[in-house]
PDB file of N, CA and C in Angstrom:
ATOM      1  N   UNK A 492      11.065  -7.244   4.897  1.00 55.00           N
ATOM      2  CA  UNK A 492      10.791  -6.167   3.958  1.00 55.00           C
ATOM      3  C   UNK A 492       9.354  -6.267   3.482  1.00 55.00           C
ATOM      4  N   UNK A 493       8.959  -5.126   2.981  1.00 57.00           N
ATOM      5  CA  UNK A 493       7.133  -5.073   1.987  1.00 57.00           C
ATOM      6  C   UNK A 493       7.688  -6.398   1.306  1.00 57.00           C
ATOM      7  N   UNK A 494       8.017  -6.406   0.352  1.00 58.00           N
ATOM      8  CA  UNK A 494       8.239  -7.765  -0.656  1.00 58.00           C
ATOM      9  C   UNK A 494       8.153  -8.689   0.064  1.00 58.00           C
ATOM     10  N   UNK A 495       8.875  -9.482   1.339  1.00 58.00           N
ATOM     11  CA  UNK A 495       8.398 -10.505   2.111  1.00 58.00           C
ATOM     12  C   UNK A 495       7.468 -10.460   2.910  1.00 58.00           C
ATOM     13  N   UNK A 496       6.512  -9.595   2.789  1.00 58.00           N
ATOM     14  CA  UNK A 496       5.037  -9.774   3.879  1.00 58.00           C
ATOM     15  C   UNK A 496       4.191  -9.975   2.588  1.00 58.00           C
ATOM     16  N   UNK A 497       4.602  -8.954   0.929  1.00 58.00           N
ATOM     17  CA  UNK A 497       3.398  -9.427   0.236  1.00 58.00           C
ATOM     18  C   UNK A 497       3.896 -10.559  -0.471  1.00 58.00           C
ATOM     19  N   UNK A 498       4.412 -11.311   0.089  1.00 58.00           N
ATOM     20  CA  UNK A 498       4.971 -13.131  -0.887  1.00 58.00           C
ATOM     21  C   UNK A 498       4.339 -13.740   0.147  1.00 58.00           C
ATOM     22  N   UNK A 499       3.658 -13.633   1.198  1.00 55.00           N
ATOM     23  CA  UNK A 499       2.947 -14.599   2.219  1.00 55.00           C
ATOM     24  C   UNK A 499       1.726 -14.491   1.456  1.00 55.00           C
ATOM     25  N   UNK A 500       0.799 -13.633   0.757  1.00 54.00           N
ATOM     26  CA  UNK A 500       0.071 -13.716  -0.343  1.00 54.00           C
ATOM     27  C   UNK A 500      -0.266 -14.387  -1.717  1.00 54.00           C
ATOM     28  N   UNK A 501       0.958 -14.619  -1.497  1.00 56.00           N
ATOM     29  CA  UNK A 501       1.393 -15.198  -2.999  1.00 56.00           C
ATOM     30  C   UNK A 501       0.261 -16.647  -3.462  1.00 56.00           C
ATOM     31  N   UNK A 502      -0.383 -16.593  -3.588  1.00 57.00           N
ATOM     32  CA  UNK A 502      -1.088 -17.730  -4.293  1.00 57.00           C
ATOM     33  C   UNK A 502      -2.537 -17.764  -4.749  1.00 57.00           C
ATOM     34  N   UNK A 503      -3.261 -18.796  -5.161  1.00 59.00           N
ATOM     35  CA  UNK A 503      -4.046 -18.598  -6.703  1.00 59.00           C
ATOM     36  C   UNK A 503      -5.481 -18.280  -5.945  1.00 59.00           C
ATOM     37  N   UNK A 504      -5.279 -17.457  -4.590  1.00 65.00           N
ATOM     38  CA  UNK A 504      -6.706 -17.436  -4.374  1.00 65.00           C
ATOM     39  C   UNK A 504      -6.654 -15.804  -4.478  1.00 65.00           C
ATOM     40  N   UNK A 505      -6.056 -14.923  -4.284  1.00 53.00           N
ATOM     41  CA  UNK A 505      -5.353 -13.590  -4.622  1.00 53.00           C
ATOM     42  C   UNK A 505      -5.925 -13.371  -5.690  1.00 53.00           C
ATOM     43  N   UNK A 506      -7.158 -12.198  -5.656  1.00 78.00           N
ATOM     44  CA  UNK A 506      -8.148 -11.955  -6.682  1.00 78.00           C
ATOM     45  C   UNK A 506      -7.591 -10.264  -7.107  1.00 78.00           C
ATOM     46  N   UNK A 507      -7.950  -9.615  -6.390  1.00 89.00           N
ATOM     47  CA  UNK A 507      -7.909  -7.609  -6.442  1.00 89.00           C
ATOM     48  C   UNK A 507      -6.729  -7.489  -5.483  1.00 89.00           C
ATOM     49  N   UNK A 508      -6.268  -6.281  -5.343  1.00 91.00           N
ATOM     50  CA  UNK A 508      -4.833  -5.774  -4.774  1.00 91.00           C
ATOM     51  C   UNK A 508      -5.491  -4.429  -4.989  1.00 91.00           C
ATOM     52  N   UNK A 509      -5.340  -2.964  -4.022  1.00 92.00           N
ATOM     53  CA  UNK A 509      -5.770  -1.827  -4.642  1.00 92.00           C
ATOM     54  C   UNK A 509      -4.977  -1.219  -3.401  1.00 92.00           C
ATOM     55  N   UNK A 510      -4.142  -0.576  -4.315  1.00 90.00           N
ATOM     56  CA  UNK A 510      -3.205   0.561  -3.767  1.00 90.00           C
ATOM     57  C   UNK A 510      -3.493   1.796  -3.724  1.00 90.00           C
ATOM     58  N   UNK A 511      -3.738   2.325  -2.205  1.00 89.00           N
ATOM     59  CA  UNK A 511      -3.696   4.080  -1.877  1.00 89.00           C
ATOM     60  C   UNK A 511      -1.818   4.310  -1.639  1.00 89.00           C
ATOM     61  N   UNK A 512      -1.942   5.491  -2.715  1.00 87.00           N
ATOM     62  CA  UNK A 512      -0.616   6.152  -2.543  1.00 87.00           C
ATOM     63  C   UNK A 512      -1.207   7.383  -2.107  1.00 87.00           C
ATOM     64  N   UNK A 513      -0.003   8.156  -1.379  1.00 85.00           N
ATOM     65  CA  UNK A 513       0.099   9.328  -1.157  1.00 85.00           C
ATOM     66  C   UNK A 513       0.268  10.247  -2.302  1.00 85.00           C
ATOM     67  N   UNK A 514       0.017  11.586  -2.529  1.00 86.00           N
ATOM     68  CA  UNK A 514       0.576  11.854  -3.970  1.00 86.00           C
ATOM     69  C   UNK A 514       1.543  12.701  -3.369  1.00 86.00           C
ATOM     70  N   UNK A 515       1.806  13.271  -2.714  1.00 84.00           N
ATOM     71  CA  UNK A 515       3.142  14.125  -2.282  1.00 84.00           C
ATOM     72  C   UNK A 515       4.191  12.682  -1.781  1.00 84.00           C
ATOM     73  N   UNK A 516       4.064  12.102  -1.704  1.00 84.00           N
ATOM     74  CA  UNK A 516       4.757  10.978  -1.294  1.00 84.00           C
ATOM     75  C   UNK A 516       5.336  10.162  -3.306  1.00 84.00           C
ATOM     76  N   UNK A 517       4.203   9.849  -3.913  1.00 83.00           N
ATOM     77  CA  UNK A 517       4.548   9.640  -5.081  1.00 83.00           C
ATOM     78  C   UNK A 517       5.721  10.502  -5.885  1.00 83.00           C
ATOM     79  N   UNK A 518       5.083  12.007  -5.616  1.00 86.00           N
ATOM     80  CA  UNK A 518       5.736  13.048  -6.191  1.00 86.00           C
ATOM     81  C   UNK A 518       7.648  12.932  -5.603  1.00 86.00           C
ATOM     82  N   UNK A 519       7.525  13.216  -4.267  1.00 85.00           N
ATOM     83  CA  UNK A 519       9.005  13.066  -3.448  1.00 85.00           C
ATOM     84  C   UNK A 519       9.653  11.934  -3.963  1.00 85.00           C
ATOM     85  N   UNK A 520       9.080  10.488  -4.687  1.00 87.00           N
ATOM     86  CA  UNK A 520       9.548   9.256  -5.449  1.00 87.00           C
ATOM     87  C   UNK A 520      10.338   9.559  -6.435  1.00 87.00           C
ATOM     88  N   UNK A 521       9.581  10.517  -7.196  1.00 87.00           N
ATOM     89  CA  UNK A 521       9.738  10.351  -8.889  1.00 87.00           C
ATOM     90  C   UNK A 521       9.610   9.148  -9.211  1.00 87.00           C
ATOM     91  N   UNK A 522      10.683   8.892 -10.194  1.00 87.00           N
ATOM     92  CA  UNK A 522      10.534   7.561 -11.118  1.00 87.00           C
ATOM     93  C   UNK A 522      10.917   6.713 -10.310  1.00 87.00           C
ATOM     94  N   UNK A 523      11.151   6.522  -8.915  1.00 87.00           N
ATOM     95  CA  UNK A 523      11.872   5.374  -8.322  1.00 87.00           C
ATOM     96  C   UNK A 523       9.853   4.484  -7.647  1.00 87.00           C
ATOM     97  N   UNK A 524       9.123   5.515  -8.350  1.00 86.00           N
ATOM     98  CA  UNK A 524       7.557   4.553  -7.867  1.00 86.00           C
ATOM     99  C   UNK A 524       7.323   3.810  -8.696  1.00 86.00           C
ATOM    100  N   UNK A 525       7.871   3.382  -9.732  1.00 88.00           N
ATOM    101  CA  UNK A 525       7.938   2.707 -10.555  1.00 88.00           C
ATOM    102  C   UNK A 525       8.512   1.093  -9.759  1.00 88.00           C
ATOM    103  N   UNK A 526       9.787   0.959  -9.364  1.00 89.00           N
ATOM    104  CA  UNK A 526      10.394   0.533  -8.562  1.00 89.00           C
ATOM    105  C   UNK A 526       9.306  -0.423  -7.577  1.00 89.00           C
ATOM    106  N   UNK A 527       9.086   0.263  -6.819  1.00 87.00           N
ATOM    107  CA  UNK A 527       7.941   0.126  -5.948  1.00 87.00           C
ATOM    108  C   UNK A 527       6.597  -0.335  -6.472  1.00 87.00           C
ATOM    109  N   UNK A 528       6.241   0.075  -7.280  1.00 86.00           N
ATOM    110  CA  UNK A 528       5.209  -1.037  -7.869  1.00 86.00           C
ATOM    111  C   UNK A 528       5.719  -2.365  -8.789  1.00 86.00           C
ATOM    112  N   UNK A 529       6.870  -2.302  -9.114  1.00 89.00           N
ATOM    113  CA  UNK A 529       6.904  -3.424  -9.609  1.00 89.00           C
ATOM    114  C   UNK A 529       7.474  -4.652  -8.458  1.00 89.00           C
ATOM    115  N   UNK A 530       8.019  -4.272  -7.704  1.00 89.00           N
ATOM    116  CA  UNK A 530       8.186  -4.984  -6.056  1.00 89.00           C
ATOM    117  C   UNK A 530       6.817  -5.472  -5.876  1.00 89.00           C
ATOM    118  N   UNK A 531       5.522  -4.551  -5.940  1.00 88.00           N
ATOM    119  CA  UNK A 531       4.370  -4.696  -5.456  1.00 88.00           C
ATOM    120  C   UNK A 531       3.986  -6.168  -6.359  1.00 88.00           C
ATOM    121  N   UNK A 532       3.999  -5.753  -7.725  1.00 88.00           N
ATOM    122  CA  UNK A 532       3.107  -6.298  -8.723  1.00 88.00           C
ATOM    123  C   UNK A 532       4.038  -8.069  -8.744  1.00 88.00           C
ATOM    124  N   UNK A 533       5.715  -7.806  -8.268  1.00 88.00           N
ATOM    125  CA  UNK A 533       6.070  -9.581  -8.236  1.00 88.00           C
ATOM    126  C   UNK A 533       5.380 -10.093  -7.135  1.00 88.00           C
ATOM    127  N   UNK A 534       4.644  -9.483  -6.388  1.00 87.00           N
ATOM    128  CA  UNK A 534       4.694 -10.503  -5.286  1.00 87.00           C
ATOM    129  C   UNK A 534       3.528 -10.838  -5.068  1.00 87.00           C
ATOM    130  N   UNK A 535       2.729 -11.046  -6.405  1.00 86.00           N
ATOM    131  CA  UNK A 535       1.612 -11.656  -6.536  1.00 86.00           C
ATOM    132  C   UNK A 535       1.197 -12.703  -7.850  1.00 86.00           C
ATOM    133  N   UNK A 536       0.463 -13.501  -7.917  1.00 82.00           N
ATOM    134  CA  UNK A 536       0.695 -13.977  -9.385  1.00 82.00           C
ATOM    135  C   UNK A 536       0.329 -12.897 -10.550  1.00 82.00           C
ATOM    136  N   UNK A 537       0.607 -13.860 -12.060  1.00 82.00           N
ATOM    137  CA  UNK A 537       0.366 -12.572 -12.933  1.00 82.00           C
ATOM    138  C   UNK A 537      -0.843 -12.456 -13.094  1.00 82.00           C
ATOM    139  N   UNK A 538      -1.884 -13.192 -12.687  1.00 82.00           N
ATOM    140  CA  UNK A 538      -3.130 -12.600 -13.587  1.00 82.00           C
ATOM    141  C   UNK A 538      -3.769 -11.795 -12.176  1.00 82.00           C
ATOM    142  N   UNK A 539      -3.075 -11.536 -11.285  1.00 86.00           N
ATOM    143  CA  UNK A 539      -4.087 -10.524 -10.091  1.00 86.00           C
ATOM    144  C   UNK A 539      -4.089  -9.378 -10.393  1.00 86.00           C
ATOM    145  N   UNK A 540      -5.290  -8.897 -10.712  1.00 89.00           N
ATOM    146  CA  UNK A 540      -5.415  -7.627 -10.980  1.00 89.00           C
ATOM    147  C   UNK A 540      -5.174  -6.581 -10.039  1.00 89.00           C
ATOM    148  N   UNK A 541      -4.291  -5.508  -9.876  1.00 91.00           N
ATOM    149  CA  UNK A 541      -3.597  -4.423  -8.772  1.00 91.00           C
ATOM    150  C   UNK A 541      -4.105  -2.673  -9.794  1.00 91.00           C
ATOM    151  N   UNK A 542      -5.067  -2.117  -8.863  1.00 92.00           N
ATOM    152  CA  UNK A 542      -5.660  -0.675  -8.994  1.00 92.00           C
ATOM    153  C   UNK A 542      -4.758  -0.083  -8.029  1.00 92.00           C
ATOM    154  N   UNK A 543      -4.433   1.136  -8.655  1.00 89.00           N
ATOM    155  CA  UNK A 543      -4.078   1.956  -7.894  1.00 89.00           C
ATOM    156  C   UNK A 543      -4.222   3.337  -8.053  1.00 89.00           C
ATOM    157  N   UNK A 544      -4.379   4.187  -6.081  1.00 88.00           N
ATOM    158  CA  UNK A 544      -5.238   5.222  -5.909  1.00 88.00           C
ATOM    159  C   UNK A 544      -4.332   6.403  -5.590  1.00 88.00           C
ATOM    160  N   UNK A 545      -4.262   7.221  -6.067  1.00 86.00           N
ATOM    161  CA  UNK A 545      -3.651   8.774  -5.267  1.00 86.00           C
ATOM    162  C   UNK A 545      -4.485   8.806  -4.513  1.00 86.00           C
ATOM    163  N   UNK A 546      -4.085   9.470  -3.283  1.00 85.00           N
ATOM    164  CA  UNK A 546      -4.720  10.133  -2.294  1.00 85.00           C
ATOM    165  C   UNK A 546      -4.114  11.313  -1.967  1.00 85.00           C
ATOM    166  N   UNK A 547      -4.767  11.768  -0.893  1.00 84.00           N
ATOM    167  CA  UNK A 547      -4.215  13.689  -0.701  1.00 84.00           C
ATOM    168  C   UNK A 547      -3.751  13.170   0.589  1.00 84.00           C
ATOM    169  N   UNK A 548      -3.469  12.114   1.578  1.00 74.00           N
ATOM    170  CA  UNK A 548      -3.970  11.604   2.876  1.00 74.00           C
ATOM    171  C   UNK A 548      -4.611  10.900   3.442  1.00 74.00           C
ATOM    172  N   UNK A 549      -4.516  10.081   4.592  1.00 76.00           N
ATOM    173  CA  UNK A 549      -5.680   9.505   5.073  1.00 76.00           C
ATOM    174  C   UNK A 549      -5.466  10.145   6.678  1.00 76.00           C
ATOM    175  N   UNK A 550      -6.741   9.799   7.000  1.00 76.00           N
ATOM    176  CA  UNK A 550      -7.219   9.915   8.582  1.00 76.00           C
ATOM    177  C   UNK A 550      -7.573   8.487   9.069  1.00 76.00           C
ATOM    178  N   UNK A 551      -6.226   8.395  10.052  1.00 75.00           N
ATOM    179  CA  UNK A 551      -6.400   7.203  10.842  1.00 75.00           C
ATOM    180  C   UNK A 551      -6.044   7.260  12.426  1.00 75.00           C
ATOM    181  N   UNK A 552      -6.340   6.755  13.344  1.00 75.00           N
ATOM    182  CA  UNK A 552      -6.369   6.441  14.628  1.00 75.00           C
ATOM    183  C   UNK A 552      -4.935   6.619  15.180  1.00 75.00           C
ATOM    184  N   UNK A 553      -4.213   6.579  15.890  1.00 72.00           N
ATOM    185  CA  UNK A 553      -2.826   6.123  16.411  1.00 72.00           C
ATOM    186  C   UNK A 553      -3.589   5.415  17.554  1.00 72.00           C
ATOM    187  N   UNK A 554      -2.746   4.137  17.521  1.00 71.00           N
ATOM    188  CA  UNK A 554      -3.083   3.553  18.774  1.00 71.00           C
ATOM    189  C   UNK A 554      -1.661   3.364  19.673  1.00 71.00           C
ATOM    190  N   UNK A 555      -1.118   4.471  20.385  1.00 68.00           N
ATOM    191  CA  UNK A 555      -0.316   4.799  21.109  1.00 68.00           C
ATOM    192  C   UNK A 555      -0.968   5.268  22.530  1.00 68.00           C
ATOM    193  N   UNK A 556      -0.033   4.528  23.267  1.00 70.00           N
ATOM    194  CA  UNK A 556      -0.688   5.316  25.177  1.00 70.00           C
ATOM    195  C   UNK A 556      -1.256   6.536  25.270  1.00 70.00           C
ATOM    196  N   UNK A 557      -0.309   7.101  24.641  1.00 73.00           N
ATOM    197  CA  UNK A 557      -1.169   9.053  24.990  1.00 73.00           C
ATOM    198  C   UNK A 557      -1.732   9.312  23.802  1.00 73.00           C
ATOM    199  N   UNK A 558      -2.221   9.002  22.355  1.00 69.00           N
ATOM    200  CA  UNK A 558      -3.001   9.306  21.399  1.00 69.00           C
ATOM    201  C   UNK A 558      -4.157   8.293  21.509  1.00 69.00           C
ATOM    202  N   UNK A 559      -4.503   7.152  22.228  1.00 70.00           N
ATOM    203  CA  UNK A 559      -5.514   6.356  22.092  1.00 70.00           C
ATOM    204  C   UNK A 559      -6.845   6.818  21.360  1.00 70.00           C
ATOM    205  N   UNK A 560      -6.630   5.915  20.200  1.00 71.00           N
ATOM    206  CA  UNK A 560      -7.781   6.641  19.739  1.00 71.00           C
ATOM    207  C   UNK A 560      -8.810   7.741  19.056  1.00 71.00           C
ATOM    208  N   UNK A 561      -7.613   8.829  19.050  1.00 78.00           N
ATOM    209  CA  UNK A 561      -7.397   9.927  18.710  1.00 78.00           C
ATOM    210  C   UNK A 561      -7.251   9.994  17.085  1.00 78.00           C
ATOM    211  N   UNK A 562      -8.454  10.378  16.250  1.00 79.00           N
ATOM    212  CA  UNK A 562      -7.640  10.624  14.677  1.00 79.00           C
ATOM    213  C   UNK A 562      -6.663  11.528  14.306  1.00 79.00           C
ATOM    214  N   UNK A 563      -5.620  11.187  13.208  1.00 77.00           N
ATOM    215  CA  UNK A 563      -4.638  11.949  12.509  1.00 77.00           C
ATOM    216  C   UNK A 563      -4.940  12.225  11.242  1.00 77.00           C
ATOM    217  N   UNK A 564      -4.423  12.887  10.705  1.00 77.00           N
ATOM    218  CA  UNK A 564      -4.386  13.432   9.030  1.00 77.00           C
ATOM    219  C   UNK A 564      -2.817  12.428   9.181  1.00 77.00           C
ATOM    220  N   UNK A 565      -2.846  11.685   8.023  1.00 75.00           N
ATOM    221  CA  UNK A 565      -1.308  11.224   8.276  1.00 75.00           C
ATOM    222  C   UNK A 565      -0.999  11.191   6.485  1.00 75.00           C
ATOM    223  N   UNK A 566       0.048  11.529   6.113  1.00 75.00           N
ATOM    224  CA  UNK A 566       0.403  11.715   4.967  1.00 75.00           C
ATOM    225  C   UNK A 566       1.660  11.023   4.374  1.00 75.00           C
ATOM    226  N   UNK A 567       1.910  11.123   3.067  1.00 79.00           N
ATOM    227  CA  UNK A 567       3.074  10.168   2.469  1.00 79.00           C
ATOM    228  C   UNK A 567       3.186   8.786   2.691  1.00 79.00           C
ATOM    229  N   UNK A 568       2.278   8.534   2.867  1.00 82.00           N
ATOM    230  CA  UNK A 568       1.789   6.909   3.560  1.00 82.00           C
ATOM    231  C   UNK A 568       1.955   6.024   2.025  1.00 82.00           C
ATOM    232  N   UNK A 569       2.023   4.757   1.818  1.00 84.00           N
ATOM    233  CA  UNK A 569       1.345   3.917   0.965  1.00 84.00           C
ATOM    234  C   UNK A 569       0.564   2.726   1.694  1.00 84.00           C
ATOM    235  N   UNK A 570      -0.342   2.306   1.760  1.00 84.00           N
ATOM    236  CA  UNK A 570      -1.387   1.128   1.619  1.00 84.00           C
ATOM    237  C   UNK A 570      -2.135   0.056   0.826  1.00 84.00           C
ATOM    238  N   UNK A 571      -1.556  -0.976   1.393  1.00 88.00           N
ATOM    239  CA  UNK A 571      -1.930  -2.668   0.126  1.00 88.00           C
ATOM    240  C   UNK A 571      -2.990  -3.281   1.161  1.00 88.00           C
ATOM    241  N   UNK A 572      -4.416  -3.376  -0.010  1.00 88.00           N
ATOM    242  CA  UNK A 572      -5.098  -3.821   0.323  1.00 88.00           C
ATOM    243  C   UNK A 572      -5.502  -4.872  -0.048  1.00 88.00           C
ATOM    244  N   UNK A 573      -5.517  -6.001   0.154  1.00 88.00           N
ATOM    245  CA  UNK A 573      -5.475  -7.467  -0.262  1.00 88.00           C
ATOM    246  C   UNK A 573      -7.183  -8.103  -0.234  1.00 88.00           C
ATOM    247  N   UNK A 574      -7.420  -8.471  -1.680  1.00 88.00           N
ATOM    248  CA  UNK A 574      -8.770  -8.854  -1.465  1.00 88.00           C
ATOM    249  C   UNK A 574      -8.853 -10.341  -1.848  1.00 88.00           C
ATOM    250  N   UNK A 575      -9.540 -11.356  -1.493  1.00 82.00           N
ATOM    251  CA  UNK A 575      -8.929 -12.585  -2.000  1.00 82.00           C
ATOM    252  C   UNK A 575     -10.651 -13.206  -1.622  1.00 82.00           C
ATOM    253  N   UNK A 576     -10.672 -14.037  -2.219  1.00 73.00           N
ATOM    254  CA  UNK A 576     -11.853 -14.830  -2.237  1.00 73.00           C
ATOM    255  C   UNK A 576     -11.879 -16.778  -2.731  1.00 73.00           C
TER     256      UNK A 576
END
């Protein structure tokens, strides 16, 4: 699950965390994004600071046989970006 890939994180070098949400994706949530960030926010210690971004979308690559390479508009997505130093 998300919760067991971000607990391989889990420790005191885990500085910033900054979350792109979707906002039609947030919206389709309701209150259950609540939920979901607090999943996010255990699976780091308490003093790591976690920003988080609406987005309208991102444009990313598919790296599939017949899209190689190719950008998408891809939407309802969420993304954890792990900054650690």
């Amino acid at each position: 699950t998300a919760a067991q890939t971000l607990r391989l994180h889990k420790d005191n070098t885990s500085k910033l965390v900054i979350i792109f949400n979707s906002t039609l994706r947030a919206a389709s949530l309701g209150k259950d994004i609540q939920t979901e960030w607090r999943i996010i926010k255990q699976a780091f210690e308490p003093n790591t600071c976690i920003l988080g971004v609406n987005t309208y979308g991102e444009l990313a690559p598919l790296m599939t046989s017949s899209y190689r390479g190719q950008t998408y508009f891809q939407n309802q997505m969420i993304s954890v970006l792990i900054l650690e130093g």
